[in-house]
Amino acid sequence: MPDLSKIAFLDFEASSLGKQGYPIEVAWVFANGEEESHLIRPAEAWTDWDVKAGRIHGISREQLTSDGAPLADVAQRMVSVLAGCALYATAPSWDGKWLSKLLRTAGLPRHALRLEDTEMAHKRIMRMVLREAHVPADRHRSLMQDILAQAQRTDDELGPAAHRALADARREQRLWHDIFRRAEETAARFHQDMGGESQAANETTSSAANKISAPSDASSTPKSTAQ
């Protein structure tokens, strides 16, 4: 069983996707359900703003000024809570950019926290479950593909992302748990199927052995002795 307090899913919202864009909201959700969300008050030099992006996430600059936490406080909180954890994001190239900008502006090392693609979290939990269940390695790839396809279909039914950091981080945490559950069910089903095949094979072997050892009608009838 993985340590759920050491696995977290993170999401940022940003002022724009432009070169001068900056993080305006961050949230993370641990696999055990603990979560945090913070609006980020922009630094004075952070002036870029995309009106279209604003319509998507629904956060205004005025809201950031009035309700946002100082960026240094948010950055320090992230480092204190998330350092040493496996930290995942669905778009690590973008989220990594916002994370790096936040840390550097706060005067913290840009590599104090490291992001990985959420796909890695999915692969790791599936491999862990299948290995611990002693599912043969040559079956892992096909089983994992099936698990991911099923989980993704369920996630797609929820519709597009909310484009708010906490809602999107929660969704990624739920998807990971769904994949975890499906992997356990797949491993259990695999062994049930293999057990059934083994039993059927044993029954077939036993039946064949009985036929070989059983005397035929002809051999069981005593031959008459010529007088």
PDB file of C-alpha atoms in Angstrom:
ATOM      1  CA  MET A   1       0.000   0.000   0.000  1.00  0.00           C
ATOM      2  CA  PRO A   2       1.530   3.360  -0.974  1.00  0.00           C
ATOM      3  CA  ASP A   3       1.877   6.165   1.572  1.00  0.00           C
ATOM      4  CA  LEU A   4      -1.105   8.314   0.599  1.00  0.00           C
ATOM      5  CA  SER A   5       0.239  11.244   2.605  1.00  0.00           C
ATOM      6  CA  LYS A   6       3.269  11.433   0.293  1.00  0.00           C
ATOM      7  CA  ILE A   7       1.428  11.574  -3.034  1.00  0.00           C
ATOM      8  CA  ALA A   8      -0.079  14.889  -4.135  1.00  0.00           C
ATOM      9  CA  PHE A   9      -1.761  16.257  -7.245  1.00  0.00           C
ATOM     10  CA  LEU A  10      -1.188  19.924  -8.037  1.00  0.00           C
ATOM     11  CA  ASP A  11      -2.760  22.449 -10.370  1.00  0.00           C
ATOM     12  CA  PHE A  12      -2.100  26.109 -11.174  1.00  0.00           C
ATOM     13  CA  GLU A  13      -4.209  28.763 -12.836  1.00  0.00           C
ATOM     14  CA  ALA A  14      -2.318  31.548 -14.587  1.00  0.00           C
ATOM     15  CA  SER A  15      -2.794  35.087 -15.850  1.00  0.00           C
ATOM     16  CA  SER A  16      -2.083  33.932 -19.390  1.00  0.00           C
ATOM     17  CA  LEU A  17      -0.130  31.369 -21.373  1.00  0.00           C
ATOM     18  CA  GLY A  18       2.143  34.096 -22.678  1.00  0.00           C
ATOM     19  CA  LYS A  19       5.832  34.542 -21.923  1.00  0.00           C
ATOM     20  CA  GLN A  20       5.033  37.069 -19.195  1.00  0.00           C
ATOM     21  CA  GLY A  21       2.265  34.991 -17.641  1.00  0.00           C
ATOM     22  CA  TYR A  22       2.367  34.212 -13.929  1.00  0.00           C
ATOM     23  CA  PRO A  23       0.559  31.983 -11.414  1.00  0.00           C
ATOM     24  CA  ILE A  24      -2.596  33.382  -9.828  1.00  0.00           C
ATOM     25  CA  GLU A  25      -3.970  30.296  -8.049  1.00  0.00           C
ATOM     26  CA  VAL A  26      -2.545  27.009  -6.832  1.00  0.00           C
ATOM     27  CA  ALA A  27      -4.091  23.978  -5.171  1.00  0.00           C
ATOM     28  CA  TRP A  28      -2.977  20.512  -4.239  1.00  0.00           C
ATOM     29  CA  VAL A  29      -4.796  17.411  -3.100  1.00  0.00           C
ATOM     30  CA  PHE A  30      -3.061  14.522  -1.377  1.00  0.00           C
ATOM     31  CA  ALA A  31      -4.032  10.972  -2.174  1.00  0.00           C
ATOM     32  CA  ASN A  32      -5.389  10.711   1.387  1.00  0.00           C
ATOM     33  CA  GLY A  33      -7.818  13.583   0.715  1.00  0.00           C
ATOM     34  CA  GLU A  34      -6.016  16.442   2.477  1.00  0.00           C
ATOM     35  CA  GLU A  35      -6.070  19.569   0.336  1.00  0.00           C
ATOM     36  CA  GLU A  36      -5.209  23.261   0.148  1.00  0.00           C
ATOM     37  CA  SER A  37      -5.998  26.087  -2.249  1.00  0.00           C
ATOM     38  CA  HIS A  38      -4.505  29.593  -2.437  1.00  0.00           C
ATOM     39  CA  LEU A  39      -5.107  32.674  -4.522  1.00  0.00           C
ATOM     40  CA  ILE A  40      -1.776  34.388  -5.207  1.00  0.00           C
ATOM     41  CA  ARG A  41      -1.381  38.161  -4.965  1.00  0.00           C
ATOM     42  CA  PRO A  42       0.756  39.196  -7.944  1.00  0.00           C
ATOM     43  CA  ALA A  43       4.170  40.789  -7.539  1.00  0.00           C
ATOM     44  CA  GLU A  44       4.334  44.426  -8.613  1.00  0.00           C
ATOM     45  CA  ALA A  45       6.233  43.441 -11.755  1.00  0.00           C
ATOM     46  CA  TRP A  46       3.571  40.889 -12.689  1.00  0.00           C
ATOM     47  CA  THR A  47       1.285  42.912 -14.929  1.00  0.00           C
ATOM     48  CA  ASP A  48       0.458  40.557 -17.811  1.00  0.00           C
ATOM     49  CA  TRP A  49      -3.242  39.739 -18.088  1.00  0.00           C
ATOM     50  CA  ASP A  50      -5.192  37.817 -20.714  1.00  0.00           C
ATOM     51  CA  VAL A  51      -8.871  38.807 -20.750  1.00  0.00           C
ATOM     52  CA  LYS A  52      -9.852  35.573 -22.505  1.00  0.00           C
ATOM     53  CA  ALA A  53      -8.077  33.500 -19.850  1.00  0.00           C
ATOM     54  CA  GLY A  54      -9.879  35.549 -17.215  1.00  0.00           C
ATOM     55  CA  ARG A  55     -13.212  34.524 -18.683  1.00  0.00           C
ATOM     56  CA  ILE A  56     -12.196  30.860 -18.439  1.00  0.00           C
ATOM     57  CA  HIS A  57     -11.003  30.744 -14.836  1.00  0.00           C
ATOM     58  CA  GLY A  58     -13.271  33.537 -13.605  1.00  0.00           C
ATOM     59  CA  ILE A  59     -10.656  35.162 -11.371  1.00  0.00           C
ATOM     60  CA  SER A  60     -10.181  38.924 -11.561  1.00  0.00           C
ATOM     61  CA  ARG A  61      -7.099  40.993 -10.790  1.00  0.00           C
ATOM     62  CA  GLU A  62      -9.136  42.848  -8.197  1.00  0.00           C
ATOM     63  CA  GLN A  63      -9.918  39.544  -6.477  1.00  0.00           C
ATOM     64  CA  LEU A  64      -6.242  38.644  -6.406  1.00  0.00           C
ATOM     65  CA  THR A  65      -5.372  42.003  -4.862  1.00  0.00           C
ATOM     66  CA  SER A  66      -8.060  41.804  -2.204  1.00  0.00           C
ATOM     67  CA  ASP A  67      -8.124  38.066  -1.442  1.00  0.00           C
ATOM     68  CA  GLY A  68      -4.785  36.743  -2.644  1.00  0.00           C
ATOM     69  CA  ALA A  69      -2.070  35.695  -0.220  1.00  0.00           C
ATOM     70  CA  PRO A  70       1.438  37.178  -0.567  1.00  0.00           C
ATOM     71  CA  LEU A  71       3.300  35.065  -3.094  1.00  0.00           C
ATOM     72  CA  ALA A  72       6.210  34.517  -0.695  1.00  0.00           C
ATOM     73  CA  ASP A  73       3.822  33.042   1.874  1.00  0.00           C
ATOM     74  CA  VAL A  74       2.263  30.723  -0.689  1.00  0.00           C
ATOM     75  CA  ALA A  75       5.661  29.583  -1.957  1.00  0.00           C
ATOM     76  CA  GLN A  76       6.962  28.930   1.558  1.00  0.00           C
ATOM     77  CA  ARG A  77       3.804  27.035   2.458  1.00  0.00           C
ATOM     78  CA  MET A  78       4.179  24.828  -0.605  1.00  0.00           C
ATOM     79  CA  VAL A  79       7.782  23.978   0.208  1.00  0.00           C
ATOM     80  CA  SER A  80       7.004  23.209   3.851  1.00  0.00           C
ATOM     81  CA  VAL A  81       4.062  20.946   2.994  1.00  0.00           C
ATOM     82  CA  LEU A  82       5.088  19.354  -0.289  1.00  0.00           C
ATOM     83  CA  ALA A  83       8.869  18.866   0.013  1.00  0.00           C
ATOM     84  CA  GLY A  84       9.704  15.173  -0.102  1.00  0.00           C
ATOM     85  CA  CYS A  85       6.382  14.230  -1.684  1.00  0.00           C
ATOM     86  CA  ALA A  86       5.730  12.714  -5.078  1.00  0.00           C
ATOM     87  CA  LEU A  87       4.149  15.736  -6.753  1.00  0.00           C
ATOM     88  CA  TYR A  88       2.174  15.332  -9.973  1.00  0.00           C
ATOM     89  CA  ALA A  89       0.509  17.619 -12.516  1.00  0.00           C
ATOM     90  CA  THR A  90      -1.338  16.904 -15.749  1.00  0.00           C
ATOM     91  CA  ALA A  91       0.605  19.574 -17.648  1.00  0.00           C
ATOM     92  CA  PRO A  92       4.021  19.599 -15.936  1.00  0.00           C
ATOM     93  CA  SER A  93       5.592  21.816 -18.584  1.00  0.00           C
ATOM     94  CA  TRP A  94       3.094  24.605 -17.856  1.00  0.00           C
ATOM     95  CA  ASP A  95       2.621  23.949 -14.150  1.00  0.00           C
ATOM     96  CA  GLY A  96       6.372  23.590 -13.766  1.00  0.00           C
ATOM     97  CA  LYS A  97       6.806  27.015 -15.349  1.00  0.00           C
ATOM     98  CA  TRP A  98       4.390  28.615 -12.869  1.00  0.00           C
ATOM     99  CA  LEU A  99       5.958  26.755  -9.961  1.00  0.00           C
ATOM    100  CA  SER A 100       9.449  27.851 -10.939  1.00  0.00           C
ATOM    101  CA  LYS A 101       8.356  31.477 -11.347  1.00  0.00           C
ATOM    102  CA  LEU A 102       6.631  31.472  -7.967  1.00  0.00           C
ATOM    103  CA  LEU A 103       9.627  29.956  -6.157  1.00  0.00           C
ATOM    104  CA  ARG A 104      12.211  32.178  -7.825  1.00  0.00           C
ATOM    105  CA  THR A 105      10.216  35.351  -7.202  1.00  0.00           C
ATOM    106  CA  ALA A 106       9.885  34.329  -3.541  1.00  0.00           C
ATOM    107  CA  GLY A 107      13.657  33.880  -3.322  1.00  0.00           C
ATOM    108  CA  LEU A 108      13.484  30.094  -2.998  1.00  0.00           C
ATOM    109  CA  PRO A 109      15.438  27.516  -5.030  1.00  0.00           C
ATOM    110  CA  ARG A 110      13.574  26.766  -8.255  1.00  0.00           C
ATOM    111  CA  HIS A 111      14.140  23.047  -7.717  1.00  0.00           C
ATOM    112  CA  ALA A 112      12.874  23.019  -4.125  1.00  0.00           C
ATOM    113  CA  LEU A 113       9.871  21.165  -5.530  1.00  0.00           C
ATOM    114  CA  ARG A 114       9.774  18.943  -8.583  1.00  0.00           C
ATOM    115  CA  LEU A 115       6.766  18.067 -10.699  1.00  0.00           C
ATOM    116  CA  GLU A 116       6.181  14.894 -12.650  1.00  0.00           C
ATOM    117  CA  ASP A 117       3.527  14.057 -15.199  1.00  0.00           C
ATOM    118  CA  THR A 118       0.397  12.530 -13.675  1.00  0.00           C
ATOM    119  CA  GLU A 119       0.765   9.685 -16.174  1.00  0.00           C
ATOM    120  CA  MET A 120       3.767   8.537 -14.141  1.00  0.00           C
ATOM    121  CA  ALA A 121       1.582   8.311 -11.033  1.00  0.00           C
ATOM    122  CA  HIS A 122      -0.880   6.158 -12.964  1.00  0.00           C
ATOM    123  CA  LYS A 123       1.812   3.801 -14.262  1.00  0.00           C
ATOM    124  CA  ARG A 124       3.486   3.480 -10.879  1.00  0.00           C
ATOM    125  CA  ILE A 125       0.364   2.546  -8.971  1.00  0.00           C
ATOM    126  CA  MET A 126      -0.702   0.005 -11.597  1.00  0.00           C
ATOM    127  CA  ARG A 127       2.728  -1.633 -11.699  1.00  0.00           C
ATOM    128  CA  MET A 128       2.874  -1.745  -7.906  1.00  0.00           C
ATOM    129  CA  VAL A 129      -0.500  -3.484  -7.658  1.00  0.00           C
ATOM    130  CA  LEU A 130       0.222  -5.980 -10.425  1.00  0.00           C
ATOM    131  CA  ARG A 131       3.670  -6.828  -9.076  1.00  0.00           C
ATOM    132  CA  GLU A 132       2.461  -7.284  -5.517  1.00  0.00           C
ATOM    133  CA  ALA A 133      -0.299  -9.548  -6.860  1.00  0.00           C
ATOM    134  CA  HIS A 134       2.363 -11.590  -8.720  1.00  0.00           C
ATOM    135  CA  VAL A 135       0.775 -10.994 -12.108  1.00  0.00           C
ATOM    136  CA  PRO A 136       3.346 -12.076 -14.737  1.00  0.00           C
ATOM    137  CA  ALA A 137       5.311  -9.120 -16.117  1.00  0.00           C
ATOM    138  CA  ASP A 138       4.503 -10.034 -19.715  1.00  0.00           C
ATOM    139  CA  ARG A 139       0.827  -9.342 -18.973  1.00  0.00           C
ATOM    140  CA  HIS A 140       1.324  -5.916 -17.381  1.00  0.00           C
ATOM    141  CA  ARG A 141       1.275  -3.801 -20.518  1.00  0.00           C
ATOM    142  CA  SER A 142      -2.033  -5.046 -21.909  1.00  0.00           C
ATOM    143  CA  LEU A 143      -3.718  -5.021 -18.513  1.00  0.00           C
ATOM    144  CA  MET A 144      -2.518  -1.486 -17.813  1.00  0.00           C
ATOM    145  CA  GLN A 145      -3.784  -0.280 -21.177  1.00  0.00           C
ATOM    146  CA  ASP A 146      -7.221  -1.708 -20.416  1.00  0.00           C
ATOM    147  CA  ILE A 147      -7.286  -0.144 -16.942  1.00  0.00           C
ATOM    148  CA  LEU A 148      -6.312   3.280 -18.268  1.00  0.00           C
ATOM    149  CA  ALA A 149      -8.853   3.148 -21.093  1.00  0.00           C
ATOM    150  CA  GLN A 150     -11.690   2.290 -18.724  1.00  0.00           C
ATOM    151  CA  ALA A 151     -10.715   4.952 -16.182  1.00  0.00           C
ATOM    152  CA  GLN A 152     -10.283   7.594 -18.867  1.00  0.00           C
ATOM    153  CA  ARG A 153     -13.733   6.905 -20.299  1.00  0.00           C
ATOM    154  CA  THR A 154     -15.227   7.426 -16.849  1.00  0.00           C
ATOM    155  CA  ASP A 155     -13.248  10.649 -16.392  1.00  0.00           C
ATOM    156  CA  ASP A 156     -14.274  11.939 -19.828  1.00  0.00           C
ATOM    157  CA  GLU A 157     -17.914  11.577 -18.828  1.00  0.00           C
ATOM    158  CA  LEU A 158     -17.363  14.361 -16.283  1.00  0.00           C
ATOM    159  CA  GLY A 159     -16.895  16.834 -19.118  1.00  0.00           C
ATOM    160  CA  PRO A 160     -14.167  19.460 -19.557  1.00  0.00           C
ATOM    161  CA  ALA A 161     -11.927  20.678 -16.759  1.00  0.00           C
ATOM    162  CA  ALA A 162     -13.309  23.318 -14.409  1.00  0.00           C
ATOM    163  CA  HIS A 163     -10.223  25.549 -14.810  1.00  0.00           C
ATOM    164  CA  ARG A 164     -10.071  26.248 -11.108  1.00  0.00           C
ATOM    165  CA  ALA A 165      -7.057  24.860  -9.332  1.00  0.00           C
ATOM    166  CA  LEU A 166      -8.749  22.968  -6.508  1.00  0.00           C
ATOM    167  CA  ALA A 167     -11.497  21.431  -8.659  1.00  0.00           C
ATOM    168  CA  ASP A 168      -8.979  20.231 -11.238  1.00  0.00           C
ATOM    169  CA  ALA A 169      -6.576  18.861  -8.609  1.00  0.00           C
ATOM    170  CA  ARG A 170      -9.455  16.985  -6.962  1.00  0.00           C
ATOM    171  CA  ARG A 171     -10.383  15.481 -10.288  1.00  0.00           C
ATOM    172  CA  GLU A 172      -6.853  14.201 -10.815  1.00  0.00           C
ATOM    173  CA  GLN A 173      -6.834  12.679  -7.345  1.00  0.00           C
ATOM    174  CA  ARG A 174     -10.133  10.911  -8.040  1.00  0.00           C
ATOM    175  CA  LEU A 175      -8.830   9.585 -11.351  1.00  0.00           C
ATOM    176  CA  TRP A 176      -5.738   8.183  -9.632  1.00  0.00           C
ATOM    177  CA  HIS A 177      -7.872   6.442  -7.025  1.00  0.00           C
ATOM    178  CA  ASP A 178     -10.103   5.029  -9.764  1.00  0.00           C
ATOM    179  CA  ILE A 179      -7.052   3.620 -11.538  1.00  0.00           C
ATOM    180  CA  PHE A 180      -5.773   2.204  -8.232  1.00  0.00           C
ATOM    181  CA  ARG A 181      -9.127   0.482  -7.601  1.00  0.00           C
ATOM    182  CA  ARG A 182      -9.369  -0.881 -11.123  1.00  0.00           C
ATOM    183  CA  ALA A 183      -5.822  -2.246 -10.906  1.00  0.00           C
ATOM    184  CA  GLU A 184      -6.677  -4.154  -7.726  1.00  0.00           C
ATOM    185  CA  GLU A 185      -9.850  -5.529  -9.297  1.00  0.00           C
ATOM    186  CA  THR A 186      -7.949  -6.510 -12.446  1.00  0.00           C
ATOM    187  CA  ALA A 187      -5.287  -8.330 -10.433  1.00  0.00           C
ATOM    188  CA  ALA A 188      -7.915 -10.232  -8.448  1.00  0.00           C
ATOM    189  CA  ARG A 189      -9.840 -11.126 -11.600  1.00  0.00           C
ATOM    190  CA  PHE A 190      -6.635 -12.266 -13.308  1.00  0.00           C
ATOM    191  CA  HIS A 191      -5.928 -14.763 -10.543  1.00  0.00           C
ATOM    192  CA  GLN A 192      -9.543 -15.965 -10.513  1.00  0.00           C
ATOM    193  CA  ASP A 193      -9.353 -16.581 -14.248  1.00  0.00           C
ATOM    194  CA  MET A 194      -6.006 -18.319 -13.921  1.00  0.00           C
ATOM    195  CA  GLY A 195      -7.377 -20.406 -11.081  1.00  0.00           C
ATOM    196  CA  GLY A 196     -10.312 -21.439 -13.241  1.00  0.00           C
ATOM    197  CA  GLU A 197      -8.020 -22.329 -16.122  1.00  0.00           C
ATOM    198  CA  SER A 198      -5.795 -24.322 -13.793  1.00  0.00           C
ATOM    199  CA  GLN A 199      -8.757 -26.212 -12.380  1.00  0.00           C
ATOM    200  CA  ALA A 200     -10.072 -26.948 -15.863  1.00  0.00           C
ATOM    201  CA  ALA A 201      -6.639 -28.155 -16.928  1.00  0.00           C
ATOM    202  CA  ASN A 202      -6.395 -30.404 -13.889  1.00  0.00           C
ATOM    203  CA  GLU A 203      -9.837 -31.840 -14.568  1.00  0.00           C
ATOM    204  CA  THR A 204      -8.906 -32.510 -18.191  1.00  0.00           C
ATOM    205  CA  THR A 205      -5.649 -34.178 -17.166  1.00  0.00           C
ATOM    206  CA  SER A 206      -7.419 -36.248 -14.529  1.00  0.00           C
ATOM    207  CA  SER A 207     -10.079 -37.327 -16.997  1.00  0.00           C
ATOM    208  CA  ALA A 208      -7.470 -38.333 -19.555  1.00  0.00           C
ATOM    209  CA  ALA A 209      -5.556 -40.289 -16.935  1.00  0.00           C
ATOM    210  CA  ASN A 210      -8.696 -42.155 -15.899  1.00  0.00           C
ATOM    211  CA  LYS A 211      -9.386 -43.131 -19.482  1.00  0.00           C
ATOM    212  CA  ILE A 212      -5.871 -44.456 -19.890  1.00  0.00           C
ATOM    213  CA  SER A 213      -5.907 -46.461 -16.655  1.00  0.00           C
ATOM    214  CA  ALA A 214      -9.464 -47.823 -17.016  1.00  0.00           C
ATOM    215  CA  PRO A 215      -9.606 -51.328 -18.629  1.00  0.00           C
ATOM    216  CA  SER A 216     -11.483 -51.583 -21.892  1.00  0.00           C
ATOM    217  CA  ASP A 217     -14.503 -53.892 -22.261  1.00  0.00           C
ATOM    218  CA  ALA A 218     -12.501 -56.239 -24.466  1.00  0.00           C
ATOM    219  CA  SER A 219      -9.567 -56.554 -22.092  1.00  0.00           C
ATOM    220  CA  SER A 220     -11.825 -57.012 -19.093  1.00  0.00           C
ATOM    221  CA  THR A 221     -13.636 -60.027 -20.582  1.00  0.00           C
ATOM    222  CA  PRO A 222     -11.837 -63.329 -19.835  1.00  0.00           C
ATOM    223  CA  LYS A 223     -10.741 -65.149 -22.952  1.00  0.00           C
ATOM    224  CA  SER A 224     -12.053 -68.712 -23.330  1.00  0.00           C
ATOM    225  CA  THR A 225      -9.468 -71.458 -23.353  1.00  0.00           C
ATOM    226  CA  ALA A 226      -9.583 -73.825 -26.286  1.00  0.00           C
ATOM    227  CA  GLN A 227     -10.257 -77.392 -25.280  1.00  0.00           C
TER     228      GLN A 227
END
